[in-house]
mmCIF file of C-alpha atoms and ligand atoms in Angstrom:
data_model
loop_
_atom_site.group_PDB
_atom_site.id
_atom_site.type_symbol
_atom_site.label_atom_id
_atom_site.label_comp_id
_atom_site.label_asym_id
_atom_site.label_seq_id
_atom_site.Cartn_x
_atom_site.Cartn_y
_atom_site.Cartn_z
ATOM 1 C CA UNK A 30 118.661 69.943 112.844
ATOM 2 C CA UNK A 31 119.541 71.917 109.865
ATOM 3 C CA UNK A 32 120.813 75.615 110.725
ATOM 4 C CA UNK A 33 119.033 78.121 109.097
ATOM 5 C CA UNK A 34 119.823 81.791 108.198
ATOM 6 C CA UNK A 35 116.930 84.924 107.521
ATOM 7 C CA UNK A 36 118.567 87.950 105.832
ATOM 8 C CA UNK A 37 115.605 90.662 106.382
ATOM 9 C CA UNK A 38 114.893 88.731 109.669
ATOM 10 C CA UNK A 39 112.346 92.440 110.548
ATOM 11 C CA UNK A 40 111.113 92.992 107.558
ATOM 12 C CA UNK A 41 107.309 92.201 106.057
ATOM 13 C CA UNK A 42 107.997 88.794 105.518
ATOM 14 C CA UNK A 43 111.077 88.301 107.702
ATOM 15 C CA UNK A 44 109.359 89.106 110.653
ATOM 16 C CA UNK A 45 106.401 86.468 110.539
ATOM 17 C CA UNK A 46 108.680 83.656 108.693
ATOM 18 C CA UNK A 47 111.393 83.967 111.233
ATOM 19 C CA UNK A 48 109.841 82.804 114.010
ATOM 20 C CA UNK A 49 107.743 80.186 112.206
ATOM 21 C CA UNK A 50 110.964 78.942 111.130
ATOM 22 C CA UNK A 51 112.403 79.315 115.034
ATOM 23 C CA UNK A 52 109.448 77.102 116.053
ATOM 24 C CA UNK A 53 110.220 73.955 112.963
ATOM 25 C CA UNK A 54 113.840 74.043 113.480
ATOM 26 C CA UNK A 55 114.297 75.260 117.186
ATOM 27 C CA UNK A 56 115.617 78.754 118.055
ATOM 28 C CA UNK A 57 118.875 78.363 118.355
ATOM 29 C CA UNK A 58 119.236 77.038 114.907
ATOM 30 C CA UNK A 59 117.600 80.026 113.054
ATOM 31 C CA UNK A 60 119.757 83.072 112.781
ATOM 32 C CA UNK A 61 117.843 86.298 112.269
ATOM 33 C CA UNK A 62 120.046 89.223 110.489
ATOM 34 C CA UNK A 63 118.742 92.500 109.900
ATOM 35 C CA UNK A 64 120.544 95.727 108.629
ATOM 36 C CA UNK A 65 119.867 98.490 110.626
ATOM 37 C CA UNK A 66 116.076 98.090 112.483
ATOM 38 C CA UNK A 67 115.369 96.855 115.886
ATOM 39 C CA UNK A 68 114.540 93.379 116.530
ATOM 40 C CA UNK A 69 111.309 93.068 117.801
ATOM 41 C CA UNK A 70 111.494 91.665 121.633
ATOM 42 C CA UNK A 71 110.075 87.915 120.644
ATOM 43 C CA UNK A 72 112.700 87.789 117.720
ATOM 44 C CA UNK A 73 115.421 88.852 120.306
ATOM 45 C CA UNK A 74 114.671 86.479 122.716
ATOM 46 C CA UNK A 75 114.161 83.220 120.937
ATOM 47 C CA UNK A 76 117.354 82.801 119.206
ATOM 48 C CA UNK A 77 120.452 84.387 117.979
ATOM 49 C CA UNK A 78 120.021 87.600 116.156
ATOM 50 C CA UNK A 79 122.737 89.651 113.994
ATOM 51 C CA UNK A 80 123.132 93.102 112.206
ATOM 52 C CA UNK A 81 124.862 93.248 108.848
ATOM 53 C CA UNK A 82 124.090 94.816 105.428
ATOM 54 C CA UNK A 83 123.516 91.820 102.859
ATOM 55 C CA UNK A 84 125.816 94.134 100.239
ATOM 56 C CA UNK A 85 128.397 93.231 102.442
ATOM 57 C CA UNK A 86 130.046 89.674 101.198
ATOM 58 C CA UNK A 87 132.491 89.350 103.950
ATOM 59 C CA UNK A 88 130.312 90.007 106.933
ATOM 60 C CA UNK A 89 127.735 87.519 105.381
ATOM 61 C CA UNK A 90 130.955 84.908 104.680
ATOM 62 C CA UNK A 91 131.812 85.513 108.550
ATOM 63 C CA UNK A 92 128.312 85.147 109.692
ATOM 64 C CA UNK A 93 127.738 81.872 107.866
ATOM 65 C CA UNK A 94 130.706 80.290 108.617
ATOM 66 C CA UNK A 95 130.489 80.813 111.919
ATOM 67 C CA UNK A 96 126.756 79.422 112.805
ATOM 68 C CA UNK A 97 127.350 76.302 109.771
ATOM 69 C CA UNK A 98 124.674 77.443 107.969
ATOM 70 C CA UNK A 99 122.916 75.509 105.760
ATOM 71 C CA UNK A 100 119.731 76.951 104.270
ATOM 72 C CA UNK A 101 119.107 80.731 103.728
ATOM 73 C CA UNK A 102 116.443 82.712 103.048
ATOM 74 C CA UNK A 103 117.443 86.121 101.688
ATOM 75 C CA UNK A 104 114.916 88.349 102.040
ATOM 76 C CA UNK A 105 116.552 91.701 102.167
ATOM 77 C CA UNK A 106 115.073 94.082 99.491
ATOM 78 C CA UNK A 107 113.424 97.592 98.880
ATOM 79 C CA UNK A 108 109.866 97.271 98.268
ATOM 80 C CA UNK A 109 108.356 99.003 94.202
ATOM 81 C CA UNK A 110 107.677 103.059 95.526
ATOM 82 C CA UNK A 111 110.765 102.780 97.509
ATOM 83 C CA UNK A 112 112.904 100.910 94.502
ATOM 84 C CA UNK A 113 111.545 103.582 92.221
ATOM 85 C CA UNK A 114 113.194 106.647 94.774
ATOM 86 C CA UNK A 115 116.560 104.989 94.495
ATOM 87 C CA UNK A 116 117.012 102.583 92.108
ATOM 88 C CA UNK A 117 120.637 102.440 92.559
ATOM 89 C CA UNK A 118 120.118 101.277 96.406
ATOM 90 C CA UNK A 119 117.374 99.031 95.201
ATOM 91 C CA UNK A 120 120.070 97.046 92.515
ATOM 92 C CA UNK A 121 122.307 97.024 94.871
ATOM 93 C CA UNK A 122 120.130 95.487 97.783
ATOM 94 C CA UNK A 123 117.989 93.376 95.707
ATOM 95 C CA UNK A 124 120.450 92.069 93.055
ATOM 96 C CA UNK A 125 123.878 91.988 94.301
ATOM 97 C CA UNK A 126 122.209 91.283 98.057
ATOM 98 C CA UNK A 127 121.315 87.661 96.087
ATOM 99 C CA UNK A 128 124.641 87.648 94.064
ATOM 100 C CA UNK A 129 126.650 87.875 97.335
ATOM 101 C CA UNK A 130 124.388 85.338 98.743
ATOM 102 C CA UNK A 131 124.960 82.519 96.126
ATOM 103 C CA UNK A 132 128.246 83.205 96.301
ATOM 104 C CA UNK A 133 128.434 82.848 99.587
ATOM 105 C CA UNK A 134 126.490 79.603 99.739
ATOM 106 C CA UNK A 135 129.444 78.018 97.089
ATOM 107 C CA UNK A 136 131.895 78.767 99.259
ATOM 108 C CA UNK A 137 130.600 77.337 103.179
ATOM 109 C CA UNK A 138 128.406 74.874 101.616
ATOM 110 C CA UNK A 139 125.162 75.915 102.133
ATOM 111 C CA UNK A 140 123.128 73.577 100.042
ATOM 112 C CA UNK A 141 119.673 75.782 99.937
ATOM 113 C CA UNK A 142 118.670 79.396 99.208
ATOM 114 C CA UNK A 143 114.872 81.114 99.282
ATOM 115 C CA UNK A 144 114.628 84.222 97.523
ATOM 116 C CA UNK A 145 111.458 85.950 97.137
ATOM 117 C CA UNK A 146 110.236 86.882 93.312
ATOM 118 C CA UNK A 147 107.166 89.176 92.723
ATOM 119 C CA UNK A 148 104.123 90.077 90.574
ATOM 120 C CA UNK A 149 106.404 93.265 90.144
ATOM 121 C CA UNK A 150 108.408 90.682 87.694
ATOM 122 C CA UNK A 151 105.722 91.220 84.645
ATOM 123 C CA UNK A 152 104.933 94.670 83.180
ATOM 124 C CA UNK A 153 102.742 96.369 80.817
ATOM 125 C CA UNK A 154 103.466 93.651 77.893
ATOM 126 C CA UNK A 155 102.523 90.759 79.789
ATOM 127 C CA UNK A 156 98.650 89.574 79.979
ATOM 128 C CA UNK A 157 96.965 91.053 83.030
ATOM 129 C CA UNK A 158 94.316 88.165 83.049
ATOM 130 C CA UNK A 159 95.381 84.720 84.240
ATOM 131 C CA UNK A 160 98.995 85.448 83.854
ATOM 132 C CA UNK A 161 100.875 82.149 83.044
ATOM 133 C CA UNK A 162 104.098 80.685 84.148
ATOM 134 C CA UNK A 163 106.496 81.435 81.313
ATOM 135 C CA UNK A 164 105.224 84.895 79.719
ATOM 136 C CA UNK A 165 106.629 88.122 78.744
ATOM 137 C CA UNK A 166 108.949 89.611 81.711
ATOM 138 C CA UNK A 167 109.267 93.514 80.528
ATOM 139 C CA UNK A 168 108.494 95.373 84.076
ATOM 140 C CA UNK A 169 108.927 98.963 83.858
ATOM 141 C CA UNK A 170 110.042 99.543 87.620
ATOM 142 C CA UNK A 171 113.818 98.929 89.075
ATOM 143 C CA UNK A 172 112.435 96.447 91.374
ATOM 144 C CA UNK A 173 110.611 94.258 88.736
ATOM 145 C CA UNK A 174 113.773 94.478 86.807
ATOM 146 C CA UNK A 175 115.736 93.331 90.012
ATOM 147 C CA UNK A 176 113.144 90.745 90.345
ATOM 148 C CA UNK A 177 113.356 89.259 86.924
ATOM 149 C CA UNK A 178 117.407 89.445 87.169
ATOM 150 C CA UNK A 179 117.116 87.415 90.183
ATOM 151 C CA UNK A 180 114.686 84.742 88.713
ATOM 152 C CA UNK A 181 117.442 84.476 86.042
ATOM 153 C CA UNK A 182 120.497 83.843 88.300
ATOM 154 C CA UNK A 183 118.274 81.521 89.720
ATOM 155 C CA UNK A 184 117.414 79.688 86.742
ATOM 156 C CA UNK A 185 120.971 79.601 85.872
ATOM 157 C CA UNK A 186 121.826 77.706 89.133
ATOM 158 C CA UNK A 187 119.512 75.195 89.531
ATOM 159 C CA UNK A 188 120.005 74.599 85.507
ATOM 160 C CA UNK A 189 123.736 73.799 86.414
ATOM 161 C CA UNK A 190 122.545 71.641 89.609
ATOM 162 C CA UNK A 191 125.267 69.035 88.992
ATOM 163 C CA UNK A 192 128.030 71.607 88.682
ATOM 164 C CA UNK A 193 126.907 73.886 91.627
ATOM 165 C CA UNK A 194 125.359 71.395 93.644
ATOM 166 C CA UNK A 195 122.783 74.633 95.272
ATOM 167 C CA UNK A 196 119.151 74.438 95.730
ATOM 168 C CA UNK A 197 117.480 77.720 94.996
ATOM 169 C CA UNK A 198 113.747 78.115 94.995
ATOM 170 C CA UNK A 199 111.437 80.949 94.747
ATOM 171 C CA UNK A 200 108.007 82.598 94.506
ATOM 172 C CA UNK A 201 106.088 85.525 92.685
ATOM 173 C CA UNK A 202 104.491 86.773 95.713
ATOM 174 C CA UNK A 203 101.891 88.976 95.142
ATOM 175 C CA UNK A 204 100.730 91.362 98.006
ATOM 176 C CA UNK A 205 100.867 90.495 101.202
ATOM 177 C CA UNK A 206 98.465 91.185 103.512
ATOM 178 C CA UNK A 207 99.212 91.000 107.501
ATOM 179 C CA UNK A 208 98.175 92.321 110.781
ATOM 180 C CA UNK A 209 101.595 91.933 112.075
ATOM 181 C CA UNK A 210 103.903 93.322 109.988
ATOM 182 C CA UNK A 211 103.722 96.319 108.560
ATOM 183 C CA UNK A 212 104.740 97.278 104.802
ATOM 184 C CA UNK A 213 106.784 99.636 103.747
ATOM 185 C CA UNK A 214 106.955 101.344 100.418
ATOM 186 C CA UNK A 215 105.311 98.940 98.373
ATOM 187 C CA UNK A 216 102.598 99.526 95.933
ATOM 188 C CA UNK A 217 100.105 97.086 97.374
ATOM 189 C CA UNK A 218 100.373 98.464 100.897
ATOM 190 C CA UNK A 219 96.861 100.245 100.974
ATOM 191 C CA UNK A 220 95.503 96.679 101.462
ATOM 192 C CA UNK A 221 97.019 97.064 104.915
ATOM 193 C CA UNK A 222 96.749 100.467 105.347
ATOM 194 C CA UNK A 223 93.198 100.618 104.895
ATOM 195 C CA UNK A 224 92.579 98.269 107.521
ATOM 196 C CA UNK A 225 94.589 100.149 110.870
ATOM 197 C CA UNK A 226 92.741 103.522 109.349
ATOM 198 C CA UNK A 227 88.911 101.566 109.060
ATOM 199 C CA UNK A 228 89.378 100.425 112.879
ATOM 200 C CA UNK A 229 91.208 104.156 113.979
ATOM 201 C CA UNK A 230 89.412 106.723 112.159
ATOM 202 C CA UNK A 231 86.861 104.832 110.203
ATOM 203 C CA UNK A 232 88.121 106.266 106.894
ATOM 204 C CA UNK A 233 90.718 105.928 104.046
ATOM 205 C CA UNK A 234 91.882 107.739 101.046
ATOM 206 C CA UNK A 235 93.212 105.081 98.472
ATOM 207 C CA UNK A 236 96.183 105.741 96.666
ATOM 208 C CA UNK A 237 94.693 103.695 93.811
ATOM 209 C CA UNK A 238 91.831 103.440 92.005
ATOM 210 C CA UNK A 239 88.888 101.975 92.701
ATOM 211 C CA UNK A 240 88.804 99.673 90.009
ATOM 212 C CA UNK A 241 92.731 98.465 90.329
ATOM 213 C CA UNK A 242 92.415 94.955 90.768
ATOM 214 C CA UNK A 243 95.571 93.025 92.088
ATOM 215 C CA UNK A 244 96.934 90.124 93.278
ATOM 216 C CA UNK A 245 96.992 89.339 97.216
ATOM 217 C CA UNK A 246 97.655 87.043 99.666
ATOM 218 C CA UNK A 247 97.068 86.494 103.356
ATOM 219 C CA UNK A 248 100.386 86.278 105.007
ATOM 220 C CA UNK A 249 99.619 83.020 107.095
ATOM 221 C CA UNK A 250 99.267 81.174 103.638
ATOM 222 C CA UNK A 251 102.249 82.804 102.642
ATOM 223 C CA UNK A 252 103.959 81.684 105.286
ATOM 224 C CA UNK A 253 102.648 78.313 104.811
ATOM 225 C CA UNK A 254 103.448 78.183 101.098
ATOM 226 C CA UNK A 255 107.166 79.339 101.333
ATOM 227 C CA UNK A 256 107.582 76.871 103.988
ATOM 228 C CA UNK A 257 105.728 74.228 101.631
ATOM 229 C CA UNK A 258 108.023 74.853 99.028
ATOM 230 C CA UNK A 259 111.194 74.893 100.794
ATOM 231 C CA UNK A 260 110.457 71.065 102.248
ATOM 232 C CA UNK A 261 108.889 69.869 98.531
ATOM 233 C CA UNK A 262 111.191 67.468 97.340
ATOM 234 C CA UNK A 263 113.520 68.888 94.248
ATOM 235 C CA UNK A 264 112.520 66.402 91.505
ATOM 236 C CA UNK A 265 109.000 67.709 91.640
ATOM 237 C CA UNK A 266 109.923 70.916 90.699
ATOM 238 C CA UNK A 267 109.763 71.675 87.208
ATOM 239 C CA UNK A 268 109.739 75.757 87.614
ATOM 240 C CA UNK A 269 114.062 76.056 87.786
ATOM 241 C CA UNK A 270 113.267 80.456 88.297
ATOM 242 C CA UNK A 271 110.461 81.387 89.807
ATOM 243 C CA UNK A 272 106.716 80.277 91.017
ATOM 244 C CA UNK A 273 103.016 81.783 90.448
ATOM 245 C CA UNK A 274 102.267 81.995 93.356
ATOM 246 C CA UNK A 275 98.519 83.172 94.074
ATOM 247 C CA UNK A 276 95.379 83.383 96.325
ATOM 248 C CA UNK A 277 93.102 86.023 95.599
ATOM 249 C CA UNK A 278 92.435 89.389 93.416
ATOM 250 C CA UNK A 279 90.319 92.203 94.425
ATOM 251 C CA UNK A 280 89.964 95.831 93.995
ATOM 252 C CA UNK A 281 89.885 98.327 96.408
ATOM 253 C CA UNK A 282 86.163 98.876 95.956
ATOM 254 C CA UNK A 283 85.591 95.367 97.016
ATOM 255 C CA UNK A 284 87.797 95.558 99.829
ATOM 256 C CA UNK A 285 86.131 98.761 101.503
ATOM 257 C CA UNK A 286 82.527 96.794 100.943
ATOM 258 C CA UNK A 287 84.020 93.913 102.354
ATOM 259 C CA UNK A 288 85.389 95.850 105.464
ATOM 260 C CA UNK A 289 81.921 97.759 105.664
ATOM 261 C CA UNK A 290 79.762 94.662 105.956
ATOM 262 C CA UNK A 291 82.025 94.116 109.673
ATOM 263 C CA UNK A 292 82.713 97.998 110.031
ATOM 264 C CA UNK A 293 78.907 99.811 108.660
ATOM 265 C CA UNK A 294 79.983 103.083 109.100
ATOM 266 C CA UNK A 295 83.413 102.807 107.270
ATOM 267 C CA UNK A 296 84.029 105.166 104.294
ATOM 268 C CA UNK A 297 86.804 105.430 101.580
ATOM 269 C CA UNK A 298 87.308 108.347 99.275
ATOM 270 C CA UNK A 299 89.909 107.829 96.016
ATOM 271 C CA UNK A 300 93.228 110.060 95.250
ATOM 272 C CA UNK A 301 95.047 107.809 92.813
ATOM 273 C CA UNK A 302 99.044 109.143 92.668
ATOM 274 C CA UNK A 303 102.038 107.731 91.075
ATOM 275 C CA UNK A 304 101.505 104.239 92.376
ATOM 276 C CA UNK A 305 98.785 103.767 89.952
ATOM 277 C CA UNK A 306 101.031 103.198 87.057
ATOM 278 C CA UNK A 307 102.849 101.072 88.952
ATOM 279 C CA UNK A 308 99.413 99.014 89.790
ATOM 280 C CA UNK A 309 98.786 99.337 86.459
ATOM 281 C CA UNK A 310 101.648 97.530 84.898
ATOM 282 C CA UNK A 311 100.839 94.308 87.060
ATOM 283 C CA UNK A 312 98.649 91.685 86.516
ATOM 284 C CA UNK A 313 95.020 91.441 88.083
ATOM 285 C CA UNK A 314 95.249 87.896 88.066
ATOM 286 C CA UNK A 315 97.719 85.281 88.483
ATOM 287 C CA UNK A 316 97.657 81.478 87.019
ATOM 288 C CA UNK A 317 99.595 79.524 89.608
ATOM 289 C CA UNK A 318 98.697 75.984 88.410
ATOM 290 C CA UNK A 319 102.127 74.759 87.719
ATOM 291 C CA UNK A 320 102.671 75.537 91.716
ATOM 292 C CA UNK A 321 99.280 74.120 92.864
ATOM 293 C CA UNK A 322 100.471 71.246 90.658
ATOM 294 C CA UNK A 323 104.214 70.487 91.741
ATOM 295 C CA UNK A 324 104.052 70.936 94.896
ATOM 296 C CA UNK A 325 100.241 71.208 95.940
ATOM 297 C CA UNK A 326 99.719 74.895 96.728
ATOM 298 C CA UNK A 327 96.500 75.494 98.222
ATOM 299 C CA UNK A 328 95.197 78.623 99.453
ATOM 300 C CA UNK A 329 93.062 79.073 102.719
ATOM 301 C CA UNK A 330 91.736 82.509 103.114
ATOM 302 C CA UNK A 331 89.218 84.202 100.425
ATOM 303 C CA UNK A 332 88.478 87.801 101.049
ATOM 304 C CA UNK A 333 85.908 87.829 103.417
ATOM 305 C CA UNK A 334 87.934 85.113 105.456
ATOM 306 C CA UNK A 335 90.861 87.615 105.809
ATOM 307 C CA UNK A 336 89.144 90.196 106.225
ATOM 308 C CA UNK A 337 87.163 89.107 109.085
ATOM 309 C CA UNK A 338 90.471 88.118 110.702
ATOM 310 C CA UNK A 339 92.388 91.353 110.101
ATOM 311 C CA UNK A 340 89.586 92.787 111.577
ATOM 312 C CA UNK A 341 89.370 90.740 114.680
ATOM 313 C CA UNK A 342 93.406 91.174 114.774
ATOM 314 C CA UNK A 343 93.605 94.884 114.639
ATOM 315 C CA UNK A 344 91.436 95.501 117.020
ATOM 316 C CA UNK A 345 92.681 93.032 119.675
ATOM 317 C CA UNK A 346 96.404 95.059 118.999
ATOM 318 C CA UNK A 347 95.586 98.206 119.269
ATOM 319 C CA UNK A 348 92.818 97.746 121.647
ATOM 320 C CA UNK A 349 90.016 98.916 120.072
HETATM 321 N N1 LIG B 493 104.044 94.173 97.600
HETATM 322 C C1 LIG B 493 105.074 94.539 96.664
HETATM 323 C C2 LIG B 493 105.007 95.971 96.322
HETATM 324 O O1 LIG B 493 103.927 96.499 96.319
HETATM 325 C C3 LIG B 493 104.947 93.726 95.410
HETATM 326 O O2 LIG B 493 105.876 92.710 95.457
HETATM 327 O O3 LIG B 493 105.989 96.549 96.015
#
């Protein structure tokens, strides 16, 4: 059984992934790390669990080592709003966090690394409608610009394959949508958000526009996909940097009529604030062919599929 290693183990993604991943490969072979927040109780008790900063190469070298790992998925980074408050921390995190970690891989032979790219990669230059695969990569935040670093370092890596001998893969995620896990300072978080407040106080006021459509995703096909593309085998991947990686686009207009259809009585007022220019430099809509084509990405949930389920979720956690 291959060991396996999730930098970020608690956050958005982390948290879900990990313990899919404890449940393929067996507990014990899946070590969760996280930096500074509390592992949840399931995390804690199904397998080994570690805290250390992913800026810091020797602790990750020790930490490796020591379990023989063999794939990692670094997952450690600030999320757009936050990126945007401290860029510096967001570089650092982000950028380096993935520079220490392919360095680290050379040198205890891991052979395979997932790193998570996002929408947050294109900006204001690139087409907002049916964004291809290979466009213009301008962003205008630090975290796009960490993001399309990253998908370069990548690219370099799996170009050199025969030198390097290290499998990295990667996907454009666009916003992720969960009952579960919470965001954090992201600029697609009011698609969660307005959820918890529907079902607690029956109203929300957006951040955003009611016309900002985006990209989004329901984390169990996430989940799915990023395991899909980790076990895909390498010579049908033709993308060397980073995947499309899509589902479905809404506004928040069509969100709040989707929640009142389950939830009559729900209402949502608009205060757009600096996270619309932020929405605004992303694309609406994202052309993920080339990853529906490689490796057969398929999404399950539409909108009113999700949103039925987030529903049903919520209220079933917080007892409602
Ligand atoms: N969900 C992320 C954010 O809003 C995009 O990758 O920052």
């Amino acid at each position: 059984m291959a060991k396996v290693m999730v930098i970020g183990a608690t956050g958005q993604i982390g948290s879900e992934l990990t313990i899919e991943l404890r449940k393929k490969y067996g507990g014990n072979n899946v070590v969760a790390v996280t930096r500074k927040s509390e592992f949840p109780k399931e995390m804690l008790e199904s397998g080994p669990c570690e805290k250390w900063d992913v800026t810091n190469k020797e602790d990750m070298k020790k930490s490796v080592k020591k379990h023989g790992v063999e794939i990692i998925y670094q997952l450690a980074s600030l999320l757009s709003v936050t990126s945007e408050k401290d860029p510096n921390a967001a570089f650092q995190i982000n950028l380096i966090g993935l520079k220490n970690t392919i360095d680290v891989a050379l040198e205890c032979g891991v052979k395979k690394i997932f790193w998570p790219s996002s929408i947050a990669a294109f900006g204001p230059t690139t087409p907002r409608e049916n964004t291809p695969q290979r466009t213009v990569l301008e962003p205008t935040t630090m975290y796009g610009v960490t993001k399309v670093a990253g998908e370069n370092l990548l690219n370099y890596y799996n170009t050199h394959y025969e030198r390097y001998g290290l499998d990295l893969r990667s996907l454009r995620y666009p916003g992720l949508i969960s009952w579960r896990a919470e965001p954090g300072g992201g600029t697609t978080d009011y698609a969660v958000a307005i959820f918890y407040e529907a079902i607690k106080t029956g109203k929300y006021t957006c951040y955003l526009r009611e016309d900002t459509m985006l990209p989004m995703m329901y984390m169990p096909d996430a989940i799915r996909g990023t395991l899909e593309l980790m076990d895909a085998p390498r010579e049908k991947l033709t993308v060397k940097g980073s995947y499309n990686f899509a589902a479905i686009s809404f506004t928040p207009k069509e969100l709040a009529q989707e929640i009142k259809k389950l939830l009559p009585e729900f209402k949502i007022q608009y205060a757009p604030d600096e996270r619309q220019k932020i929405a605004d430099s992303w694309p609406k809509k994202i052309d993920d062919s080339q990853a529906r084509k490689d490796w057969g990405w398929k999404h399950e949930y539409d909108l009113a599929k999700m949103t039925k389920d987030m529903i049903e979720n919520i209220r079933k956690k917080l007892r409602k």
